[in-house]
XYZ file of C-alpha atoms in Angstrom:
645
model
C 26.356 -8.219 8.797
C 27.212 -10.465 5.826
C 30.814 -10.300 4.632
C 29.585 -9.311 1.209
C 26.192 -8.440 -0.241
C 25.918 -9.553 -3.845
C 23.455 -7.617 -5.999
C 21.334 -9.633 -8.404
C 20.410 -6.713 -10.678
C 22.857 -4.026 -11.793
C 21.584 -1.159 -13.980
C 23.375 -0.478 -17.243
C 24.550 3.143 -17.771
C 22.185 3.722 -20.693
C 19.262 2.329 -18.652
C 20.115 4.702 -15.804
C 20.176 7.631 -18.219
C 16.633 6.827 -19.389
C 15.071 6.897 -15.923
C 13.012 9.818 -14.741
C 15.006 9.775 -11.499
C 18.287 10.355 -13.337
C 16.783 13.335 -15.133
C 15.694 14.820 -11.798
C 19.135 14.170 -10.326
C 20.819 16.069 -13.170
C 18.330 18.928 -12.837
C 19.379 19.200 -9.185
C 23.033 19.297 -10.277
C 23.869 15.797 -9.015
C 25.631 12.913 -10.752
C 25.059 10.252 -8.072
C 22.142 9.288 -5.879
C 23.679 10.085 -2.485
C 24.559 13.658 -3.440
C 21.046 14.014 -4.863
C 19.481 12.744 -1.633
C 21.469 15.276 0.384
C 20.601 18.069 -2.043
C 16.897 17.283 -1.619
C 17.242 17.612 2.144
C 19.283 20.806 1.858
C 16.849 22.560 -0.505
C 13.490 20.741 -0.351
C 11.571 23.537 -2.088
C 13.825 23.448 -5.144
C 13.525 19.662 -5.144
C 9.721 19.679 -5.107
C 9.345 22.517 -7.608
C 11.621 20.733 -10.070
C 9.932 17.352 -9.526
C 6.446 18.776 -10.069
C 7.605 20.622 -13.168
C 9.118 17.474 -14.659
C 5.955 15.405 -14.196
C 3.714 18.214 -15.419
C 1.772 19.001 -12.241
C 0.897 22.670 -11.833
C -0.939 24.561 -9.129
C -3.897 26.721 -10.135
C -2.302 29.419 -7.952
C 1.381 29.104 -7.138
C 2.397 28.565 -3.520
C 4.430 31.080 -1.497
C 6.752 28.527 0.105
C 6.995 24.776 0.433
C 5.970 24.521 4.077
C 4.865 26.622 7.033
C 6.055 25.113 10.324
C 4.704 27.843 12.588
C 2.284 25.331 14.132
C 5.106 22.953 15.033
C 6.758 20.075 13.247
C 3.822 17.743 13.870
C 1.403 20.145 12.131
C 3.048 21.409 8.911
C 1.059 23.417 6.337
C 2.202 22.392 2.858
C 2.325 24.716 -0.160
C 0.728 27.671 1.707
C -0.812 30.319 -0.520
C -1.302 27.839 -3.347
C -4.481 26.481 -4.854
C -4.499 22.882 -6.027
C -7.339 20.487 -6.757
C -5.754 17.098 -7.404
C -8.312 16.120 -10.077
C -7.617 19.212 -12.213
C -4.369 17.815 -13.755
C -6.186 14.555 -14.569
C -8.864 16.452 -16.477
C -6.261 18.656 -18.203
C -4.466 15.554 -19.483
C -7.755 14.219 -20.825
C -8.444 17.424 -22.747
C -5.049 17.157 -24.426
C -5.303 13.423 -25.114
C -5.649 11.674 -28.455
C -8.835 9.794 -27.676
C -8.240 7.047 -30.204
C -5.653 5.032 -28.278
C -4.869 6.786 -24.975
C -6.292 4.291 -22.473
C -6.651 5.561 -18.893
C -8.384 2.615 -17.238
C -8.805 -1.121 -17.792
C -10.918 -3.215 -15.426
C -11.393 -6.973 -15.514
C -13.764 -9.138 -13.493
C -13.223 -12.673 -12.257
C -15.537 -13.883 -15.047
C -13.336 -12.194 -17.653
C -15.466 -9.153 -18.501
C -13.166 -6.319 -19.567
C -13.999 -2.609 -19.716
C -11.644 -0.042 -21.249
C -11.892 3.725 -20.914
C -9.978 6.196 -23.019
C -8.614 9.181 -21.131
C -11.460 11.389 -22.344
C -14.094 8.786 -21.513
C -12.608 8.376 -18.046
C -12.695 12.146 -17.478
C -16.291 12.243 -18.734
C -17.174 9.561 -16.181
C -15.569 11.619 -13.392
C -17.600 14.680 -14.359
C -20.821 12.672 -14.551
C -20.189 11.127 -11.161
C -19.446 14.565 -9.692
C -22.813 15.775 -11.021
C -24.575 12.770 -9.488
C -22.881 13.328 -6.123
C -23.812 16.994 -6.184
C -27.422 16.010 -6.791
C -27.222 13.959 -3.587
C -26.218 17.097 -1.676
C -22.498 16.354 -1.526
C -20.244 19.410 -1.384
C -16.900 20.609 -0.111
C -15.773 18.894 3.080
C -18.499 16.211 3.067
C -17.312 12.651 3.587
C -18.355 9.942 1.143
C -17.773 6.324 2.165
C -16.905 3.860 -0.621
C -17.361 0.103 -0.227
C -16.720 -1.189 -3.737
C -14.778 -3.950 -5.463
C -12.171 -3.058 -8.085
C -14.744 -2.040 -10.681
C -14.167 0.937 -12.975
C -16.471 3.212 -10.960
C -14.275 2.665 -7.896
C -11.479 4.458 -9.757
C -13.741 7.333 -10.830
C -15.385 7.947 -7.457
C -12.365 9.283 -5.486
C -11.626 11.751 -8.293
C -15.281 12.779 -8.520
C -15.244 13.530 -4.794
C -12.043 15.539 -5.221
C -13.771 17.477 -8.028
C -16.344 18.721 -5.486
C -13.865 19.186 -2.650
C -15.496 16.248 -0.838
C -13.524 13.624 1.092
C -13.473 9.972 0.006
C -13.473 7.323 2.769
C -12.388 4.003 1.184
C -13.554 0.881 3.027
C -12.261 -2.660 2.612
C -14.715 -4.664 0.497
C -14.574 -7.620 2.896
C -15.685 -5.685 5.989
C -18.535 -6.899 8.158
C -21.298 -4.663 9.492
C -19.517 -3.493 12.651
C -16.277 -2.189 11.076
C -18.341 -0.474 8.380
C -20.514 1.217 11.004
C -17.499 2.156 13.126
C -15.784 3.923 10.227
C -18.904 5.556 8.841
C -19.738 6.962 12.265
C -16.186 7.994 13.050
C -15.729 9.742 9.704
C -19.184 11.349 9.744
C -19.884 10.146 6.198
C -23.217 11.365 4.820
C -23.399 8.920 1.918
C -22.165 5.342 1.453
C -21.737 4.028 -2.082
C -21.616 0.279 -2.613
C -22.968 -2.394 -4.970
C -25.177 -5.425 -4.571
C -22.462 -8.078 -4.430
C -18.886 -8.987 -5.283
C -17.718 -12.242 -6.808
C -14.780 -13.988 -5.188
C -13.461 -17.428 -6.053
C -16.575 -18.378 -7.966
C -19.192 -17.319 -5.417
C -21.206 -14.174 -4.785
C -20.594 -12.260 -1.566
C -23.427 -9.892 -0.667
C -22.325 -6.342 0.078
C -25.708 -4.635 0.224
C -27.025 -6.918 2.961
C -23.987 -6.127 5.114
C -24.267 -2.405 4.425
C -27.971 -2.323 5.313
C -27.164 -4.069 8.593
C -24.364 -1.578 9.316
C -26.602 1.397 8.504
C -28.881 0.533 11.437
C -26.064 1.775 13.690
C -25.236 4.882 11.602
C -27.618 7.714 12.534
C -25.706 10.300 10.497
C -25.796 8.320 7.244
C -28.395 9.914 4.992
C -28.170 7.743 1.863
C -26.962 4.345 0.680
C -26.363 4.349 -3.078
C -25.960 1.108 -4.990
C -24.083 0.781 -8.247
C -25.418 -2.171 -10.205
C -23.488 -4.299 -12.646
C -24.780 -6.619 -15.349
C -23.045 -9.571 -13.726
C -24.815 -9.059 -10.379
C -27.009 -12.078 -9.736
C -28.423 -10.869 -6.432
C -31.630 -8.875 -6.281
C -31.713 -5.095 -6.503
C -32.198 -3.309 -3.141
C -35.823 -2.938 -2.071
C -35.748 0.859 -2.436
C -35.530 1.526 -6.199
C -34.315 5.071 -5.527
C -31.206 3.584 -3.956
C -30.100 2.183 -7.318
C -27.639 4.819 -8.418
C -26.769 5.585 -12.025
C -23.901 8.065 -11.784
C -23.999 8.782 -15.519
C -27.695 9.581 -15.858
C -27.436 13.333 -15.247
C -24.561 13.898 -17.634
C -21.389 15.848 -16.801
C -21.221 18.600 -14.215
C -21.188 22.129 -15.609
C -18.948 24.002 -13.163
C -15.160 23.499 -12.962
C -13.472 21.598 -10.109
C -13.831 23.132 -6.664
C -11.052 25.572 -5.802
C -9.173 23.919 -2.961
C -6.113 24.625 -0.881
C -3.309 22.063 -0.790
C -4.093 21.460 2.894
C -7.779 20.635 2.294
C -8.630 16.959 2.971
C -9.177 14.717 -0.050
C -9.141 11.276 1.584
C -9.687 9.773 4.997
C -8.236 6.266 4.966
C -8.146 3.952 7.940
C -5.107 1.906 8.795
C -5.633 -1.820 8.652
C -5.825 -2.309 12.387
C -3.252 -5.132 12.461
C -1.818 -3.733 15.704
C -4.934 -2.400 17.429
C -7.796 0.037 16.939
C -7.962 1.455 13.381
C -6.840 5.050 12.966
C -8.280 7.485 10.430
C -5.364 9.093 8.606
C -6.159 12.427 6.972
C -4.706 13.063 3.506
C -4.876 16.286 1.543
C -4.965 17.521 -2.057
C -1.342 18.625 -1.757
C -0.283 15.492 0.144
C -1.149 11.917 -0.837
C -1.807 12.527 -4.582
C 1.402 14.489 -5.127
C 3.552 12.117 -3.082
C 2.140 9.058 -4.849
C 2.654 10.666 -8.263
C 6.240 11.461 -7.228
C 6.994 7.909 -6.086
C 5.466 6.278 -9.152
C 7.383 8.630 -11.445
C 10.817 8.707 -9.820
C 11.016 5.493 -7.787
C 8.965 3.147 -10.011
C 9.864 4.994 -13.253
C 6.278 5.051 -14.517
C 5.865 7.075 -17.712
C 2.803 8.438 -19.494
C 1.133 5.710 -21.525
C 2.459 2.823 -19.403
C 0.201 0.434 -17.508
C 0.227 -0.013 -13.730
C -1.229 -3.029 -11.909
C -0.948 -3.901 -8.226
C -3.303 -6.524 -6.809
C -5.006 -4.957 -3.807
C -8.301 -3.652 -2.455
C -9.640 -0.101 -2.665
C -9.885 -0.040 1.128
C -6.093 -0.141 1.598
C -3.492 2.399 0.499
C -2.380 0.513 -2.620
C -5.889 0.831 -4.100
C -6.002 4.663 -4.074
C -2.312 4.682 -5.072
C -3.190 2.756 -8.239
C -5.793 5.414 -9.071
C -4.237 8.756 -8.159
C -0.654 8.038 -9.241
C -1.139 6.707 -12.782
C -3.914 9.184 -13.558
C -1.839 12.194 -12.501
C 1.043 10.925 -14.650
C -1.020 10.105 -17.746
C -0.494 6.359 -17.322
C -3.126 3.608 -17.282
C -4.635 2.013 -14.164
C -5.345 -1.726 -14.498
C -7.836 -3.153 -11.981
C -8.796 -6.753 -11.278
C -12.001 -7.594 -9.417
C -11.738 -11.203 -8.329
C -9.739 -13.931 -6.609
C -6.049 -14.129 -7.545
C -6.157 -17.882 -8.242
C -9.253 -18.186 -10.442
C -9.191 -20.338 -12.512
C -5.596 -21.085 -11.466
C -2.615 -19.530 -9.705
C -1.403 -17.922 -12.948
C -4.450 -15.659 -13.286
C -2.611 -12.421 -12.539
C 0.286 -13.299 -14.848
C -2.183 -13.939 -17.658
C -3.878 -10.626 -16.874
C -0.548 -8.818 -17.158
C -0.021 -10.315 -20.595
C -3.553 -9.595 -21.828
C -3.416 -5.955 -20.833
C 0.252 -5.278 -21.598
C 1.078 -4.293 -18.023
C 4.425 -2.535 -17.563
C 4.511 -2.274 -13.740
C 3.366 -5.325 -11.774
C 2.995 -5.318 -7.966
C 2.178 -8.002 -5.400
C 2.567 -8.513 -1.657
C 5.226 -10.957 -0.399
C 2.553 -13.352 0.893
C 1.086 -13.637 -2.594
C 4.560 -14.303 -3.953
C 4.985 -17.084 -1.410
C 1.702 -18.602 -2.589
C 3.005 -18.543 -6.177
C 6.206 -20.180 -4.966
C 4.275 -22.943 -3.222
C 2.202 -23.564 -6.359
C 5.182 -23.060 -8.706
C 2.840 -20.808 -10.680
C 5.216 -18.601 -12.683
C 5.065 -18.930 -16.475
C 7.936 -20.987 -17.880
C 9.476 -17.953 -19.602
C 8.574 -15.480 -16.858
C 6.048 -12.701 -16.848
C 4.784 -10.849 -19.939
C 7.406 -9.178 -22.111
C 5.783 -5.787 -21.523
C 6.449 -5.901 -17.768
C 9.677 -4.050 -17.049
C 9.378 -3.383 -13.282
C 8.228 -5.698 -10.478
C 7.015 -4.224 -7.190
C 6.658 -5.659 -3.699
C 5.642 -4.062 -0.402
C 3.596 -4.554 2.729
C 6.023 -6.602 4.824
C 9.529 -8.020 4.725
C 10.130 -10.309 1.755
C 12.169 -13.423 2.522
C 14.988 -14.857 0.376
C 12.902 -17.674 -1.129
C 10.068 -15.332 -2.106
C 12.430 -12.707 -3.478
C 14.368 -15.270 -5.473
C 11.147 -16.642 -6.940
C 9.869 -13.167 -7.814
C 13.139 -12.132 -9.428
C 14.282 -15.343 -11.132
C 11.033 -17.157 -11.970
C 8.406 -14.418 -12.292
C 10.836 -11.810 -13.627
C 13.055 -14.287 -15.509
C 16.111 -12.800 -13.769
C 15.967 -9.650 -15.877
C 13.438 -7.274 -14.276
C 14.341 -5.065 -11.334
C 12.344 -5.692 -8.153
C 11.387 -2.490 -6.354
C 11.233 -3.393 -2.669
C 9.244 -0.559 -1.099
C 8.158 0.277 2.438
C 6.448 3.265 3.985
C 2.847 3.213 5.039
C -0.627 4.677 5.042
C 0.440 7.371 7.481
C 3.190 8.758 5.224
C 1.544 8.095 1.818
C 4.649 6.796 0.077
C 7.993 5.117 0.576
C 10.616 5.654 3.247
C 12.979 2.907 2.123
C 12.966 1.759 -1.476
C 14.933 0.376 -4.357
C 15.855 2.930 -7.007
C 16.727 2.030 -10.590
C 20.012 3.945 -10.570
C 21.631 1.603 -8.013
C 22.256 -2.161 -7.823
C 19.485 -4.230 -6.223
C 20.239 -6.996 -3.707
C 17.832 -9.717 -2.544
C 15.311 -8.693 0.131
C 17.014 -5.363 0.907
C 16.446 -1.689 0.092
C 19.162 0.203 -1.764
C 18.080 3.738 -0.853
C 16.329 6.082 1.500
C 13.558 7.755 -0.508
C 14.377 11.262 -1.790
C 13.430 14.064 0.580
C 13.304 11.738 3.611
C 15.729 11.900 6.548
C 15.846 8.697 8.619
C 17.608 7.463 11.720
C 17.526 4.222 13.700
C 16.799 4.341 17.444
C 17.710 1.826 20.128
C 15.312 0.649 22.843
C 16.073 3.798 24.866
C 15.401 6.140 21.965
C 19.064 6.967 21.267
C 20.222 7.345 17.660
C 22.351 4.457 16.469
C 25.605 5.415 14.714
C 25.442 5.385 10.916
C 27.880 2.455 10.767
C 26.068 0.364 13.382
C 24.673 -2.999 12.289
C 22.397 -3.182 15.326
C 18.683 -3.242 14.585
C 16.801 -0.118 15.558
C 13.369 1.432 15.265
C 12.916 3.572 12.169
C 12.462 7.276 12.917
C 11.779 10.180 10.538
C 13.840 13.263 11.337
C 12.152 15.703 8.931
C 8.700 16.292 7.436
C 7.724 16.008 3.784
C 4.579 16.247 1.620
C 2.293 13.249 1.978
C 2.591 12.709 5.720
C -0.843 12.474 7.288
C -2.456 15.682 8.506
C -3.127 14.083 11.861
C -5.704 11.460 12.766
C -9.359 12.266 12.179
C -10.934 13.743 15.325
C -8.065 12.415 17.446
C -5.065 14.778 17.698
C -4.024 13.326 21.055
C -3.580 9.792 19.656
C -1.753 11.201 16.635
C 0.805 12.955 18.845
C 1.103 10.047 21.269
C 1.563 7.477 18.495
C 4.027 9.280 16.257
C 5.555 12.351 17.932
C 5.792 11.927 21.702
C 8.315 9.093 21.885
C 11.248 10.921 20.306
C 11.574 14.742 20.564
C 10.522 16.436 17.289
C 10.874 13.098 15.498
C 8.314 10.720 13.979
C 8.434 7.179 15.434
C 7.450 4.878 12.585
C 7.338 1.505 14.329
C 9.435 -0.588 11.893
C 12.550 -2.403 13.051
C 15.393 -1.959 10.549
C 19.139 -2.508 10.370
C 21.748 -0.872 8.164
C 23.960 -3.186 6.086
C 26.553 -0.986 4.401
C 24.838 0.640 1.412
C 21.633 -1.327 2.023
C 18.809 -1.397 4.562
C 17.074 -4.499 5.930
C 13.457 -4.451 7.166
C 13.127 -6.909 10.030
C 9.455 -6.267 10.775
C 7.173 -4.212 12.949
C 8.822 -3.341 16.248
C 5.874 -4.796 18.167
C 6.277 -8.123 16.281
C 9.979 -8.469 17.062
C 10.905 -11.285 19.433
C 13.698 -11.479 21.998
C 14.827 -15.099 22.001
C 17.884 -16.159 24.016
C 18.745 -12.509 24.559
C 18.742 -11.637 20.848
C 16.144 -9.599 18.983
C 14.979 -11.343 15.857
C 12.256 -10.380 13.421
C 9.542 -12.825 12.391
C 10.469 -12.463 8.718
C 13.921 -13.969 9.342
C 12.388 -17.067 10.905
C 9.590 -17.281 8.330
C 12.036 -17.057 5.441
C 13.993 -19.931 6.946
C 10.871 -22.067 7.445
C 9.686 -21.367 3.879
C 12.788 -23.139 2.571
C 11.477 -26.471 3.858
C 9.691 -28.647 1.269
C 5.969 -28.814 1.923
C 5.647 -25.408 3.604
C 3.077 -23.138 1.958
C 2.849 -20.311 4.518
C 4.579 -19.649 7.832
C 4.305 -17.169 10.681
C 6.593 -16.753 13.685
C 5.544 -15.186 16.977
C 7.030 -14.907 20.441
C 4.976 -16.158 23.378
C 5.634 -15.832 27.127
C 7.804 -18.552 28.612
C 8.478 -19.104 32.330
C 12.113 -20.095 31.818
C 13.333 -17.844 29.022
C 10.843 -14.977 29.160
C 9.872 -15.402 25.513
C 9.858 -18.500 23.326
C 9.620 -18.948 19.578
C 6.490 -20.533 18.140
C 5.983 -21.196 14.436
C 2.589 -21.581 12.762
C 2.687 -23.389 9.439
C 0.335 -24.148 6.576
C 1.714 -27.144 4.705
C 1.941 -30.887 4.415
C 4.390 -33.714 4.005
C 6.102 -36.447 6.019
C 7.664 -35.385 9.325
C 7.079 -31.717 8.441
C 7.368 -30.425 12.019
C 10.625 -32.323 12.633
C 12.099 -31.108 9.362
C 11.160 -27.501 10.155
C 12.688 -27.688 13.633
C 15.903 -29.191 12.329
C 16.199 -26.632 9.557
C 15.741 -23.709 11.971
C 18.475 -25.076 14.230
C 20.866 -25.562 11.308
C 20.198 -22.128 9.803
C 19.605 -19.911 12.831
C 21.282 -21.840 15.649
C 20.245 -23.957 18.622
C 19.254 -20.875 20.594
C 16.307 -20.475 18.236
C 14.979 -24.013 18.614
C 11.184 -23.508 18.401
C 9.210 -24.166 21.560
C 6.319 -25.169 19.334
C 5.574 -25.862 15.668
C 1.856 -25.732 14.978
C 0.361 -27.071 11.745
C -2.883 -25.255 10.904
C -5.160 -24.952 7.886
C -4.716 -21.224 7.265
C -3.062 -18.102 8.644
C -5.023 -14.939 9.449
C -4.321 -12.458 6.661
C -5.426 -9.020 5.549
C -6.838 -8.446 2.051
C -3.336 -7.280 1.084
C -2.032 -10.673 2.280
C -0.205 -9.399 5.340
C -0.112 -12.032 8.052
C -1.855 -10.848 11.224
C 0.575 -12.250 13.780
C -1.264 -10.430 16.551
C -4.282 -12.672 15.946
C -2.137 -15.818 16.220
C -0.562 -14.578 19.437
C -3.905 -13.742 21.004
C -5.462 -17.046 19.898
C -2.606 -18.960 21.500
C -2.908 -17.001 24.748
C -6.684 -17.191 24.804
C -7.006 -13.393 24.750
C -9.747 -11.455 23.023
C -8.665 -10.880 19.411
C -9.514 -7.169 19.396
C -10.114 -5.424 16.072
C -10.541 -7.965 13.268
C -11.863 -5.601 10.606
C -8.754 -6.095 8.469
C -9.102 -9.887 8.444
C -9.690 -11.229 4.936
C -10.316 -14.846 5.958
C -12.394 -14.861 9.160
C -13.119 -18.560 8.641
C -9.571 -19.232 9.874
C -10.574 -18.166 13.404
C -12.464 -21.401 13.958
C -9.328 -23.371 13.103
C -7.326 -21.249 15.553
C -9.728 -21.858 18.457
C -8.039 -25.112 19.609
C -4.639 -23.415 19.845
C -5.154 -22.390 23.464
C -5.174 -26.015 24.574
C -1.638 -26.442 23.192
C -0.158 -23.932 25.623
């Protein structure tokens, strides 16, 4: 543990008083965050009732109690007795909106085409799309697969499905035919909605061709519907009936379907970075409410503000950027294109054009900005007041660049980690406490965490030993199991520790802060010491000429496991300089057994490095599920790795 952790951002008292979190703390009778956190655990129903009241979310029929645990801790029933359709508050806000300047959605394409929807126009689009889905035979409980880029209709479609009580199944827009077919078949989706093509980095990528190929293996899929856009250069599908105009029939007449909080609203598959993808089940009273809570009280998003986080609709951040802002009366900003077109400052320019207030990016994207020195000279747009990062551990160099160069040393950086399976954050930064580089300053409200050693024992609260993150309680937003696979759900999350959720992240406690080391299955044991890949990668990224780095442990006859570093970069004696820097910073025990210069690292669309793929390429093993891979062309460059071992 460092002798002293120096925060880089300290909130002023008047700034604390303006946050939504501070207002909720006072409503719970608490002056400081720790007493508030304990109060939330002591009386979770009061906590949730007050939070929902303060952000203006009401149930159509009030619930009897917060949770029914009669089925066991792994199978909670949230808000029993209540009725809640998550699109109803979105429509209610639209009815009360001043349509002249209340913007709900802004979408921009790579070519610069911008579409803006007022809150009423956005709600009208949802109702029209619900009518069009109903005409296709979609009703309560039916699954609708969505393979769309970040176009405006991709924000309307999940809410239109919720309107009918149907279940949206978001798919990553870069999937090939097999992962599409696997998920469509597994989910039992009746309809798949896509478009002809997407444009990435100046070239068209056909979606329809891939979907048609996938559909050959999907006997239960009854319809493929294609949204067309003016900028599509590819031909329209051969079947003209498949060209879908969701606005042609006008708005639906009946009100939103009456749903229970426990009814499914979304089936989203985990990225598959550690094995076979799992279909997490999210409900009307789960994911939407938890996301709205986190955006309001952790990110301090207010009505009328503008939220942008570069991602894909197939991963959790995509639906987060739809459900959260819309439930809070804020604006969702979408970008459909490559992040570096025409240059690495594209997303910063977008933030300025659209007056973004909350700007999110994965650590890998931040490292790419660092390598290109892409930040504007005076930092990001003046309107941006909160920066967000999540997805993996953020190293010191990337954090420093995000805070000092992108944020001009004045914006707080919300470091945030949780996952698809729990909807929102477990560890986070909150704006009522000082923020330190790379760390988390709080456990999220309503969450009880412990750290477990390799034998499953709880580590003492004052221990600085790294342990696996475990969730001791349950809270709204946790997945309602895995689709059609209760056994895997229990085995993955509940069977390792009695009545406790095993989350899989390796974390250590540093006084008032928490440090995410990485996924437990990525952690290496070198020279008898457990070390996370992020610690090594952060060290390597400090070397001039390094663009991207990944660290993995590989079997070694002498030591059991040896450190290997894979690097994208250039410059004189780069490997020697990296090796020397690791020894100086981390010690001789961590001298790399190999430093491998390659053209690219395997990454997901959210820019998470897929270390598993590197490890398997080096060992010559089958790569397993690659559906999350955003850059499959890198596999050819990895093929020669086996000969190096």
